[in-house]
mmCIF file of N, CA, C and O in Angstrom:
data_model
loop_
_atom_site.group_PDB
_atom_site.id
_atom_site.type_symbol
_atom_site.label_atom_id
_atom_site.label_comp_id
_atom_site.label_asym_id
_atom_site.label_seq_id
_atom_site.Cartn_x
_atom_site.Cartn_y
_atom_site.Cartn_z
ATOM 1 N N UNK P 1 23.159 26.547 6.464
ATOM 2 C CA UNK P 1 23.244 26.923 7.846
ATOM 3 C C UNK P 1 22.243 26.068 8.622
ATOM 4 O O UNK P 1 21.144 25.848 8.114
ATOM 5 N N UNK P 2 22.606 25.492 10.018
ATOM 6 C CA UNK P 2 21.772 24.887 10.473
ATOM 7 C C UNK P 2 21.724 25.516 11.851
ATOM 8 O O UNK P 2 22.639 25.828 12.613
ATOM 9 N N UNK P 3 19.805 25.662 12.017
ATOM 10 C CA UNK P 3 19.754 26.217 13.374
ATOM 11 C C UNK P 3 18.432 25.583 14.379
ATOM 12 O O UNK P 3 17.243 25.364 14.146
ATOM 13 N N UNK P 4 19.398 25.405 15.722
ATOM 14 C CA UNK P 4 18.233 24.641 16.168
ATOM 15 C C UNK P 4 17.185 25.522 17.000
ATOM 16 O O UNK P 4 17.348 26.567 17.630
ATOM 17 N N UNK P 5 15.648 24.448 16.701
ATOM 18 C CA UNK P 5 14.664 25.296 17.317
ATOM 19 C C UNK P 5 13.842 25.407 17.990
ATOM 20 O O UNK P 5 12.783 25.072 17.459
ATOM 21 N N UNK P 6 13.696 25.917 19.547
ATOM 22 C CA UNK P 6 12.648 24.738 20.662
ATOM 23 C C UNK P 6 11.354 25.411 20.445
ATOM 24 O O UNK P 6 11.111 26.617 20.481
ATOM 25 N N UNK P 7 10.491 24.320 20.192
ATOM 26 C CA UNK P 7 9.187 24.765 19.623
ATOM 27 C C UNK P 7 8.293 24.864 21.094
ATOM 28 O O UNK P 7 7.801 23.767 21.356
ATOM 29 N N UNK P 8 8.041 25.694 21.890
ATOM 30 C CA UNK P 8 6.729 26.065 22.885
ATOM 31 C C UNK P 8 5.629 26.043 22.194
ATOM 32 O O UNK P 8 4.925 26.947 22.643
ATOM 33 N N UNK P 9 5.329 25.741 21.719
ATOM 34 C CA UNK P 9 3.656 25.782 21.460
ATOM 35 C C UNK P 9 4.065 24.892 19.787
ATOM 36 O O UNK P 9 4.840 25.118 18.858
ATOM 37 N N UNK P 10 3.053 23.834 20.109
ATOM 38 C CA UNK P 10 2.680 22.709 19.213
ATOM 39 C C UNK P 10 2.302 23.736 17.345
ATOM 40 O O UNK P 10 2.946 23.798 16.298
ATOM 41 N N UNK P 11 1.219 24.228 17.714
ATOM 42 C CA UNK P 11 0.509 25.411 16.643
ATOM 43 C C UNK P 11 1.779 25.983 15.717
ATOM 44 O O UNK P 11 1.546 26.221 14.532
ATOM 45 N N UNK P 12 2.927 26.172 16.173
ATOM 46 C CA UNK P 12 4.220 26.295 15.908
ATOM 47 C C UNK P 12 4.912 25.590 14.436
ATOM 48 O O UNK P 12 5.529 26.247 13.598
ATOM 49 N N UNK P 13 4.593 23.830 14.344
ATOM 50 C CA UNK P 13 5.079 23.239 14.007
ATOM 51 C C UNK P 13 4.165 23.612 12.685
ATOM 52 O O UNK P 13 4.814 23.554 11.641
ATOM 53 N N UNK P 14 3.217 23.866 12.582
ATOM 54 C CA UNK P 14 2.195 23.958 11.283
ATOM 55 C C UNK P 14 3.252 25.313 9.965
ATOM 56 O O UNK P 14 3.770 25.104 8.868
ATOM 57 N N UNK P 15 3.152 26.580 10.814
ATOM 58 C CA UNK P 15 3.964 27.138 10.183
ATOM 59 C C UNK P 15 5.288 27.097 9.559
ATOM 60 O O UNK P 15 5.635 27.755 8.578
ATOM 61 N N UNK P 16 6.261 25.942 10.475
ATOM 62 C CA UNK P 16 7.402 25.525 9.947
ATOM 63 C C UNK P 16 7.131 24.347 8.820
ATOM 64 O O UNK P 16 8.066 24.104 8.056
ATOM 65 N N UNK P 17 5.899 23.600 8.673
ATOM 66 C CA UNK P 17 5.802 22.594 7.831
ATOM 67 C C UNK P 17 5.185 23.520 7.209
ATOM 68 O O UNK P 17 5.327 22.923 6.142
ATOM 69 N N UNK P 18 4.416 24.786 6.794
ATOM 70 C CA UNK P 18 4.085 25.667 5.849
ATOM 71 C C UNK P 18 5.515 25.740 5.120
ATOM 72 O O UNK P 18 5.892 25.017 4.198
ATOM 73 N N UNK P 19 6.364 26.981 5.867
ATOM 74 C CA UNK P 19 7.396 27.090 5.329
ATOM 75 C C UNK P 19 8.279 26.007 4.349
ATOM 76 O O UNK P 19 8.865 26.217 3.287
ATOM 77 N N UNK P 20 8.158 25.012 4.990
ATOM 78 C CA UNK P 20 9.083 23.696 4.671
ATOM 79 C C UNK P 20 8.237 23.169 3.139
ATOM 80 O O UNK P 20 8.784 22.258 2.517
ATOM 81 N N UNK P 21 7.357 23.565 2.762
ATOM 82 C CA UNK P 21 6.845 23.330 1.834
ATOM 83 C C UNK P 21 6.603 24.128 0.401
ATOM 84 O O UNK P 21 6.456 23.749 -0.761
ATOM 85 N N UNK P 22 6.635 25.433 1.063
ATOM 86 C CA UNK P 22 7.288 26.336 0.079
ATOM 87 C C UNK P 22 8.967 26.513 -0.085
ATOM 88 O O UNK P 22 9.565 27.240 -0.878
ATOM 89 N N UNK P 23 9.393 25.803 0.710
ATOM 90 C CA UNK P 23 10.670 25.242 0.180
ATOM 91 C C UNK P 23 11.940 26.658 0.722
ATOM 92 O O UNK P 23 12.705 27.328 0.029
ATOM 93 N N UNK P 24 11.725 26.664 1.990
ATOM 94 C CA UNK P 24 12.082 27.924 2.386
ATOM 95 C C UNK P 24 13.283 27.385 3.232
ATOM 96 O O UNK P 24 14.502 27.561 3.211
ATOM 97 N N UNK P 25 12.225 26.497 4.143
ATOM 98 C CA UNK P 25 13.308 25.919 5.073
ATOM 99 C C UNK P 25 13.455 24.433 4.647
ATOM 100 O O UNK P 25 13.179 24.220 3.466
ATOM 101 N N UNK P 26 13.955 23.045 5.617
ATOM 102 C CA UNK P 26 14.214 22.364 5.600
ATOM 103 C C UNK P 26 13.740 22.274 7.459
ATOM 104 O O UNK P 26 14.067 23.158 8.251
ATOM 105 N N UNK P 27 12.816 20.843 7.913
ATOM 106 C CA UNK P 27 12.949 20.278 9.155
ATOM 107 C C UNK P 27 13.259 19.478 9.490
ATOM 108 O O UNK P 27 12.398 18.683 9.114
ATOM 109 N N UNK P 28 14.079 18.863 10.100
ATOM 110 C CA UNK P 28 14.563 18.074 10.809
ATOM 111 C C UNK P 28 13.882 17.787 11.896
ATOM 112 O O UNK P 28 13.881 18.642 12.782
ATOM 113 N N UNK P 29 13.366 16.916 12.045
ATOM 114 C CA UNK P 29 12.826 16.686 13.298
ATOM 115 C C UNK P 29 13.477 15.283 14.392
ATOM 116 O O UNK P 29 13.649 14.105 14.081
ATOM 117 N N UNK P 30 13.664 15.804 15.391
ATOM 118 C CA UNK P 30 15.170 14.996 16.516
ATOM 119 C C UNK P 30 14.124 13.134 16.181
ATOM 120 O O UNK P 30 12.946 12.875 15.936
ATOM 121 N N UNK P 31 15.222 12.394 16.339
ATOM 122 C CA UNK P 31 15.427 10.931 16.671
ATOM 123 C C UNK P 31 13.693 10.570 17.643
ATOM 124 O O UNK P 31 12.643 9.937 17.541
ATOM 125 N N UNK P 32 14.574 11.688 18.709
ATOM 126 C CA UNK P 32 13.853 10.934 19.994
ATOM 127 C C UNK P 32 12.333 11.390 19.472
ATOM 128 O O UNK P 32 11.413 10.590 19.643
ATOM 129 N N UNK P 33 12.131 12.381 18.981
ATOM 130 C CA UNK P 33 10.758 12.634 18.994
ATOM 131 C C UNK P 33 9.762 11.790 18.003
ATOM 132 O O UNK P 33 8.574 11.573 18.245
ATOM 133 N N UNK P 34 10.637 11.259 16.579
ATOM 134 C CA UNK P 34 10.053 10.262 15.734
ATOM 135 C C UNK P 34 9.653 9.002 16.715
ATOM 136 O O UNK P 34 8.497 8.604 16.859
ATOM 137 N N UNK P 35 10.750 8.472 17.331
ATOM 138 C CA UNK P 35 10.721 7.359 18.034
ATOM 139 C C UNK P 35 9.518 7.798 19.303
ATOM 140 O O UNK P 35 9.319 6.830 20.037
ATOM 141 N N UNK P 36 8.834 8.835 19.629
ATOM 142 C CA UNK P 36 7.872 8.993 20.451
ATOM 143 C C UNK P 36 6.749 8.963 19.475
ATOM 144 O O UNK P 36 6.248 7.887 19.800
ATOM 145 N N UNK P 37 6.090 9.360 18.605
ATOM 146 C CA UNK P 37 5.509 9.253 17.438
ATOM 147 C C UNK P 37 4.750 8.156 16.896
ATOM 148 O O UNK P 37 3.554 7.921 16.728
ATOM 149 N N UNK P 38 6.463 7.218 16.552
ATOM 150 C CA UNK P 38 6.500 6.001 16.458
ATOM 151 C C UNK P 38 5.175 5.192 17.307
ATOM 152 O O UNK P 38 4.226 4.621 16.770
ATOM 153 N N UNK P 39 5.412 5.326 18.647
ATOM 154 C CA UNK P 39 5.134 4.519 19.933
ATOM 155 C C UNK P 39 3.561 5.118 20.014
ATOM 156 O O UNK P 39 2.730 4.440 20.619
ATOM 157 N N UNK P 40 3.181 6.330 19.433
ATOM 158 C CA UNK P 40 1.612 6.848 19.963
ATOM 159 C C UNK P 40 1.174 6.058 18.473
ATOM 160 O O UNK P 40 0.364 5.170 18.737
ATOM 161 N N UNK P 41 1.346 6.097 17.630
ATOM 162 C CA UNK P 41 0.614 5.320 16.536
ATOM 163 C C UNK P 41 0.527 4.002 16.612
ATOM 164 O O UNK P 41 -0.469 3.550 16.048
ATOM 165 N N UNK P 42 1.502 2.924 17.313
ATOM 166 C CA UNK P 42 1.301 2.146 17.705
ATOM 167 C C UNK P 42 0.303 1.526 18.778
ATOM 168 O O UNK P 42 -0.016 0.347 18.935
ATOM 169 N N UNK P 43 -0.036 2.495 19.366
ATOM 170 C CA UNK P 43 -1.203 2.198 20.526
ATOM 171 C C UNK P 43 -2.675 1.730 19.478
ATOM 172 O O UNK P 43 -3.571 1.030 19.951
ATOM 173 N N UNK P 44 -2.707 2.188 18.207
ATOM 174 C CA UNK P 44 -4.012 1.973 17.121
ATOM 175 C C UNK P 44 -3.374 -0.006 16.996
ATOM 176 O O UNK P 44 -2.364 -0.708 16.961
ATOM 177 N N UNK P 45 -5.154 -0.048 16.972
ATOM 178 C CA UNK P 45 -5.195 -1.972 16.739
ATOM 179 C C UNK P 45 -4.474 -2.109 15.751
ATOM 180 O O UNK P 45 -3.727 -1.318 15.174
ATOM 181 N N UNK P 46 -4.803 -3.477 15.520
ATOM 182 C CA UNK P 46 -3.563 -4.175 14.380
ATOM 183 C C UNK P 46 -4.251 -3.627 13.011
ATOM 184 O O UNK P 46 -3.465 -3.194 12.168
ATOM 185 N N UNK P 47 -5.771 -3.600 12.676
ATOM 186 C CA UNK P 47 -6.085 -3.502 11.647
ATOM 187 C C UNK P 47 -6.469 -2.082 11.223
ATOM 188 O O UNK P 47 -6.810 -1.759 10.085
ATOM 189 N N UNK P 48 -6.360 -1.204 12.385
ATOM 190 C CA UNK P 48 -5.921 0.122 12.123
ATOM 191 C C UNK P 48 -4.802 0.502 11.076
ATOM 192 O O UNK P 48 -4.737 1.164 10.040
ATOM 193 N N UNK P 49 -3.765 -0.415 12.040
ATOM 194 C CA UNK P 49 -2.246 0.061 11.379
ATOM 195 C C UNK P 49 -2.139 -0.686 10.293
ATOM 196 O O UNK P 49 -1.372 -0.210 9.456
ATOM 197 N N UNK P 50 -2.712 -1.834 9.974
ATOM 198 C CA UNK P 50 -2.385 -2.118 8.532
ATOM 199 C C UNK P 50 -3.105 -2.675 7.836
ATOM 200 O O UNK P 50 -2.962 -3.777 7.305
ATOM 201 N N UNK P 51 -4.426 -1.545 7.746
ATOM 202 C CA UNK P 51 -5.272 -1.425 6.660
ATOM 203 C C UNK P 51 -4.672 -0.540 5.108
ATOM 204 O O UNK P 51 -5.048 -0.637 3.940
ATOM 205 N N UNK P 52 -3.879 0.087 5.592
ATOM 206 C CA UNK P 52 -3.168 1.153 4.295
ATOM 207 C C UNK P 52 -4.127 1.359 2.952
ATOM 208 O O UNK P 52 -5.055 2.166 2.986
ATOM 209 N N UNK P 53 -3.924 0.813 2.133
ATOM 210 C CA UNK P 53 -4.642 0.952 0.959
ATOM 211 C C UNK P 53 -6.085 0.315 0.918
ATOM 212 O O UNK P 53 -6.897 0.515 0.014
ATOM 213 N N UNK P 54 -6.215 -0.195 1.628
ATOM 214 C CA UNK P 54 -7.837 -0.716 1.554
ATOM 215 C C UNK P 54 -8.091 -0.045 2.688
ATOM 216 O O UNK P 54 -8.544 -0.822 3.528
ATOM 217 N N UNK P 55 -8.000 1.051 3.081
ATOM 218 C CA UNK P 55 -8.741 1.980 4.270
ATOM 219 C C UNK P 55 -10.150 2.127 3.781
ATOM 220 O O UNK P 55 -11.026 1.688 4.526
ATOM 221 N N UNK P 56 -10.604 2.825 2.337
ATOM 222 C CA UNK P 56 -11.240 3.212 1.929
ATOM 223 C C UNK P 56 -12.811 1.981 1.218
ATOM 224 O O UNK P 56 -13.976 2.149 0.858
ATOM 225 N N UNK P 57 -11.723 0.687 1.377
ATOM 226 C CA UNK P 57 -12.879 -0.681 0.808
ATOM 227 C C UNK P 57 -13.995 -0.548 1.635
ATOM 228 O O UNK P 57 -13.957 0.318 2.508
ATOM 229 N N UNK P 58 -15.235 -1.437 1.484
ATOM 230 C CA UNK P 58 -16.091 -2.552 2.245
ATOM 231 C C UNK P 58 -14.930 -2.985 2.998
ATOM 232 O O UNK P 58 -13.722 -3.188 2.872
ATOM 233 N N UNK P 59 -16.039 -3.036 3.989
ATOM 234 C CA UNK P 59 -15.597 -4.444 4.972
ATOM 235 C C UNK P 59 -16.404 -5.523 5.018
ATOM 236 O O UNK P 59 -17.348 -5.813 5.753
ATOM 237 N N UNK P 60 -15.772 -6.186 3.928
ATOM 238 C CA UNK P 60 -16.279 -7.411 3.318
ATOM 239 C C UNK P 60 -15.618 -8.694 4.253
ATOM 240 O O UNK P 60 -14.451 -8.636 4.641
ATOM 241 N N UNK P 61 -16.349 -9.645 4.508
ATOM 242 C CA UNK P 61 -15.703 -10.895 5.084
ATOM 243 C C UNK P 61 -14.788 -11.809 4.422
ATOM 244 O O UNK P 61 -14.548 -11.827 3.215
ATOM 245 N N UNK P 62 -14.130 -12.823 5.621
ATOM 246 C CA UNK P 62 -13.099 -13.604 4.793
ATOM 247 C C UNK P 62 -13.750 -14.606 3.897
ATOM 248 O O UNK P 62 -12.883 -15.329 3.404
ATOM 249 N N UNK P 63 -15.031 -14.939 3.476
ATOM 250 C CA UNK P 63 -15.542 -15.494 2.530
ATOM 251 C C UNK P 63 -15.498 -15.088 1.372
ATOM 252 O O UNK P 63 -15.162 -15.702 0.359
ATOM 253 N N UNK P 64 -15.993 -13.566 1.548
ATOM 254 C CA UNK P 64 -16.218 -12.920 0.133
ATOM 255 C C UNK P 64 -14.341 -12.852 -0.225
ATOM 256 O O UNK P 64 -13.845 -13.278 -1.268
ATOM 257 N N UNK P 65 -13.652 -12.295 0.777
ATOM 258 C CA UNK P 65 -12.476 -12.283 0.219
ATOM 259 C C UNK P 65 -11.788 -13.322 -0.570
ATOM 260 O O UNK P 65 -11.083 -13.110 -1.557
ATOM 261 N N UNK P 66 -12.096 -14.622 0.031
ATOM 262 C CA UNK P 66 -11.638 -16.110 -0.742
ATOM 263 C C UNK P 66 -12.251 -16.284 -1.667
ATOM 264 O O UNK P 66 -11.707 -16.949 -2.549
ATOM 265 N N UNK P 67 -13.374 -15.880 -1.858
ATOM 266 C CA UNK P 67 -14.364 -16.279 -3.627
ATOM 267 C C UNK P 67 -13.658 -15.750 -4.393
ATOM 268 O O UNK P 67 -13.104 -16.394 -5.283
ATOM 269 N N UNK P 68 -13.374 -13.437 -4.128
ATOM 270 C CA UNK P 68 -12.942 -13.243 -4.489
ATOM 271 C C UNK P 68 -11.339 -13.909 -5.527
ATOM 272 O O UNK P 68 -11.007 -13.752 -6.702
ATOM 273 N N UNK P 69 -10.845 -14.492 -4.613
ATOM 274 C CA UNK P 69 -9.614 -15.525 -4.911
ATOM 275 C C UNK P 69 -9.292 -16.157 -5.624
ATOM 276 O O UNK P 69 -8.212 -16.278 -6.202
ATOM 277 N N UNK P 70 -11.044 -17.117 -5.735
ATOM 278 C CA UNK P 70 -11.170 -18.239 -6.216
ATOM 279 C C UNK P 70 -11.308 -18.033 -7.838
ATOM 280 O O UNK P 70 -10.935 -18.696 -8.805
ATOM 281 N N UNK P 71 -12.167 -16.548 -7.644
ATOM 282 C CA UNK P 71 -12.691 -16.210 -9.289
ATOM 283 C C UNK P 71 -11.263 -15.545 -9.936
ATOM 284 O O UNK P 71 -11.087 -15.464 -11.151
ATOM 285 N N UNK P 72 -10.568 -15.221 -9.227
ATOM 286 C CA UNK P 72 -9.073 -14.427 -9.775
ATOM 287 C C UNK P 72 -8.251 -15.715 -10.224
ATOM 288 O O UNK P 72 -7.685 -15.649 -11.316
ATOM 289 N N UNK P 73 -8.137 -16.889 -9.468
ATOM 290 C CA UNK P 73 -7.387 -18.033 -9.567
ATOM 291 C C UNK P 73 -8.130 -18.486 -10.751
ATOM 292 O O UNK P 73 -7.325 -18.858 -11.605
ATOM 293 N N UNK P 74 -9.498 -18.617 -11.185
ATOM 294 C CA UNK P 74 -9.872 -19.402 -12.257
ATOM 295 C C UNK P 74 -10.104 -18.429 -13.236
ATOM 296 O O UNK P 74 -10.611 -18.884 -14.260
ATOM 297 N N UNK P 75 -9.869 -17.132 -13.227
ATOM 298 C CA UNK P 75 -9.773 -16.339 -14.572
ATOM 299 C C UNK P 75 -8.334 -16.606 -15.055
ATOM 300 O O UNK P 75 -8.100 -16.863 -16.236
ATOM 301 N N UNK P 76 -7.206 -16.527 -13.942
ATOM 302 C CA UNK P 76 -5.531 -16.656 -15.091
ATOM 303 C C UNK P 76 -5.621 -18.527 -15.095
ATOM 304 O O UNK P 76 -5.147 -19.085 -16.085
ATOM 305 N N UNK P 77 -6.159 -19.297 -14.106
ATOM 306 C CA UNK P 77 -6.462 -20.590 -15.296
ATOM 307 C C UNK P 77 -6.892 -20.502 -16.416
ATOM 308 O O UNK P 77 -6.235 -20.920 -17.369
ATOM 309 N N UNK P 78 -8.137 -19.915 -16.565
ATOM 310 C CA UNK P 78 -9.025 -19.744 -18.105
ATOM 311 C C UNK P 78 -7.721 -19.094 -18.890
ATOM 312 O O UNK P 78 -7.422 -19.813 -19.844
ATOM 313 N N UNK P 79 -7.012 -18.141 -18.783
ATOM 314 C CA UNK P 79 -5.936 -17.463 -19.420
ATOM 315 C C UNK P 79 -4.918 -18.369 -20.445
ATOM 316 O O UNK P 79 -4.716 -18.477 -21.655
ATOM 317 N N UNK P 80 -4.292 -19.083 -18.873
ATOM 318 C CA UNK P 80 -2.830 -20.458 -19.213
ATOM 319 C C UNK P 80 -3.582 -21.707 -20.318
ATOM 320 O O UNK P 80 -3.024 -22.250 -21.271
ATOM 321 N N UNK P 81 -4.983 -21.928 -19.832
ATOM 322 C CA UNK P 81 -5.299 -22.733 -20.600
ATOM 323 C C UNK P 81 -5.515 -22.184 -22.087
ATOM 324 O O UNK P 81 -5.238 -23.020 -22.947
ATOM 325 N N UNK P 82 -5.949 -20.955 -22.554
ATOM 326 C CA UNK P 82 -5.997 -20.209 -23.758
ATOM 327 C C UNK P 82 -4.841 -20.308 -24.468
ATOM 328 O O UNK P 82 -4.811 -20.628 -25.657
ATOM 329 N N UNK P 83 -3.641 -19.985 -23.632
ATOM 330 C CA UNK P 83 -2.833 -19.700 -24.368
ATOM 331 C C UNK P 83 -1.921 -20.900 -24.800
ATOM 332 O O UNK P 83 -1.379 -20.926 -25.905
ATOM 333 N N UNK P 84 -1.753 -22.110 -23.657
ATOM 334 C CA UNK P 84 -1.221 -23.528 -23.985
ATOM 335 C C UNK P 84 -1.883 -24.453 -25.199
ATOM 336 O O UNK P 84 -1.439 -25.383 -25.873
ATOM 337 N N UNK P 85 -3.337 -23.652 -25.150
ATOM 338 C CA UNK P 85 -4.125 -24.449 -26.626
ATOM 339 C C UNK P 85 -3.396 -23.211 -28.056
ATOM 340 O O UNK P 85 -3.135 -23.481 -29.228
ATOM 341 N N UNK P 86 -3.302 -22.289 -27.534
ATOM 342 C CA UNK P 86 -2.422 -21.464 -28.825
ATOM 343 C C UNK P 86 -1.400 -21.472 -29.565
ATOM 344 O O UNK P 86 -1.280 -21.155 -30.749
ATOM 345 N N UNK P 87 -0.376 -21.992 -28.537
ATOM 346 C CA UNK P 87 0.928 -22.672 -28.472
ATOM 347 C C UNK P 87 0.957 -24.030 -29.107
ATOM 348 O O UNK P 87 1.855 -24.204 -29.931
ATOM 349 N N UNK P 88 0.029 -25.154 -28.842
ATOM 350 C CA UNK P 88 -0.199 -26.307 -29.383
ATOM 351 C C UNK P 88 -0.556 -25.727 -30.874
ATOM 352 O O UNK P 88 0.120 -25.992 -31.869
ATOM 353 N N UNK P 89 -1.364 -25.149 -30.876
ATOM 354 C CA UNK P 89 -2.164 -25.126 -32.408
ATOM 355 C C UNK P 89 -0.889 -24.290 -33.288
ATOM 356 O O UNK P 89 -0.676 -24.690 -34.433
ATOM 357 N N UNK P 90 -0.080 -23.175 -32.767
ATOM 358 C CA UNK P 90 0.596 -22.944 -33.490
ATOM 359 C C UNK P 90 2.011 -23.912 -33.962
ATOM 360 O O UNK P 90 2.670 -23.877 -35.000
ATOM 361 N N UNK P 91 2.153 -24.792 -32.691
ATOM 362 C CA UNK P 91 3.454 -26.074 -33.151
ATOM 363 C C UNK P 91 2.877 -26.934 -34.072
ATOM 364 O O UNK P 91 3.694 -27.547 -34.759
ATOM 365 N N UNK P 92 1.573 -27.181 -34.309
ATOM 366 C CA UNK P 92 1.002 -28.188 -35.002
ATOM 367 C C UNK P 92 0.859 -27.597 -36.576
ATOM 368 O O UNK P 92 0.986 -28.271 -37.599
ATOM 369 N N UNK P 93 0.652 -26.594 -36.517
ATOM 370 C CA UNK P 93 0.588 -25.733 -37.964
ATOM 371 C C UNK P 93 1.884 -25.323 -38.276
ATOM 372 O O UNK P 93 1.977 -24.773 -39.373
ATOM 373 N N UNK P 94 3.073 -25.450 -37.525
ATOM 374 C CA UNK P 94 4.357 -25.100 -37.922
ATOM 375 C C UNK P 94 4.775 -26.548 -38.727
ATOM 376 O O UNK P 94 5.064 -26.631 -39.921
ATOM 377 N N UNK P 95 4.722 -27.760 -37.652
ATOM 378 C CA UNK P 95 4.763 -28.820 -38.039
ATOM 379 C C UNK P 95 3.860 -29.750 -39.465
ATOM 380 O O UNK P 95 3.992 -30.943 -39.736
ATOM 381 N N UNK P 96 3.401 -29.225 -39.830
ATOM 382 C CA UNK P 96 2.319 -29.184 -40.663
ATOM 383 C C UNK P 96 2.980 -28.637 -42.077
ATOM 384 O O UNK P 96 2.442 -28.986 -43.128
ATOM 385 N N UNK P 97 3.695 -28.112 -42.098
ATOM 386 C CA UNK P 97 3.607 -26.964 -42.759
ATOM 387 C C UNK P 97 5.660 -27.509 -43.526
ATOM 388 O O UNK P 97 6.248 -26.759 -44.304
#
């Protein structure tokens, strides 16, 4: 059954997302009002809106971030090079053999 519901008072919406969570009801909430939503979260800066998962980091600079980089880029070098000398040594002992 679907029934629609004009919410007067904001305080309102808490109890229906109570409900909606003990799995009582189901909300729907209209188009237009996401798309208003939408538009107030957008008023937050750029690095507001898309900090997401590093909300919680340092705010470390773009230096430290590029070292960071640099030491990630030369640990899976150190890696490729491990494993291309593994690969050699094992064709050479196949060949060998």
């Amino acid at each position: 059954m679907t029934v629609t519901v004009e919410v007067r008072n904001k305080k309102t919406l808490n109890v229906l997302d109570a409900l909606e969570n003990l799995g009582l009801i189901h909300v729907q909430t209209p188009a237009s009002l996401n798309a208003k939503k939408t538009a107030e979260e957008d008023k937050r800066s750029f690095s507001e809106r898309f900090r997401g998962i590093h909300a919680g980091l340092h705010k470390g600079t773009v230096e430290d971030f590029l070292a960071d980089c640099r030491k990630d880029k030369e640990h899976e070098f150190e890696i490729e090079r491990r494993q291309e000398e593994e690969r050699a040594r094992l064709a050479k002992a196949k060949l060998s053999s």
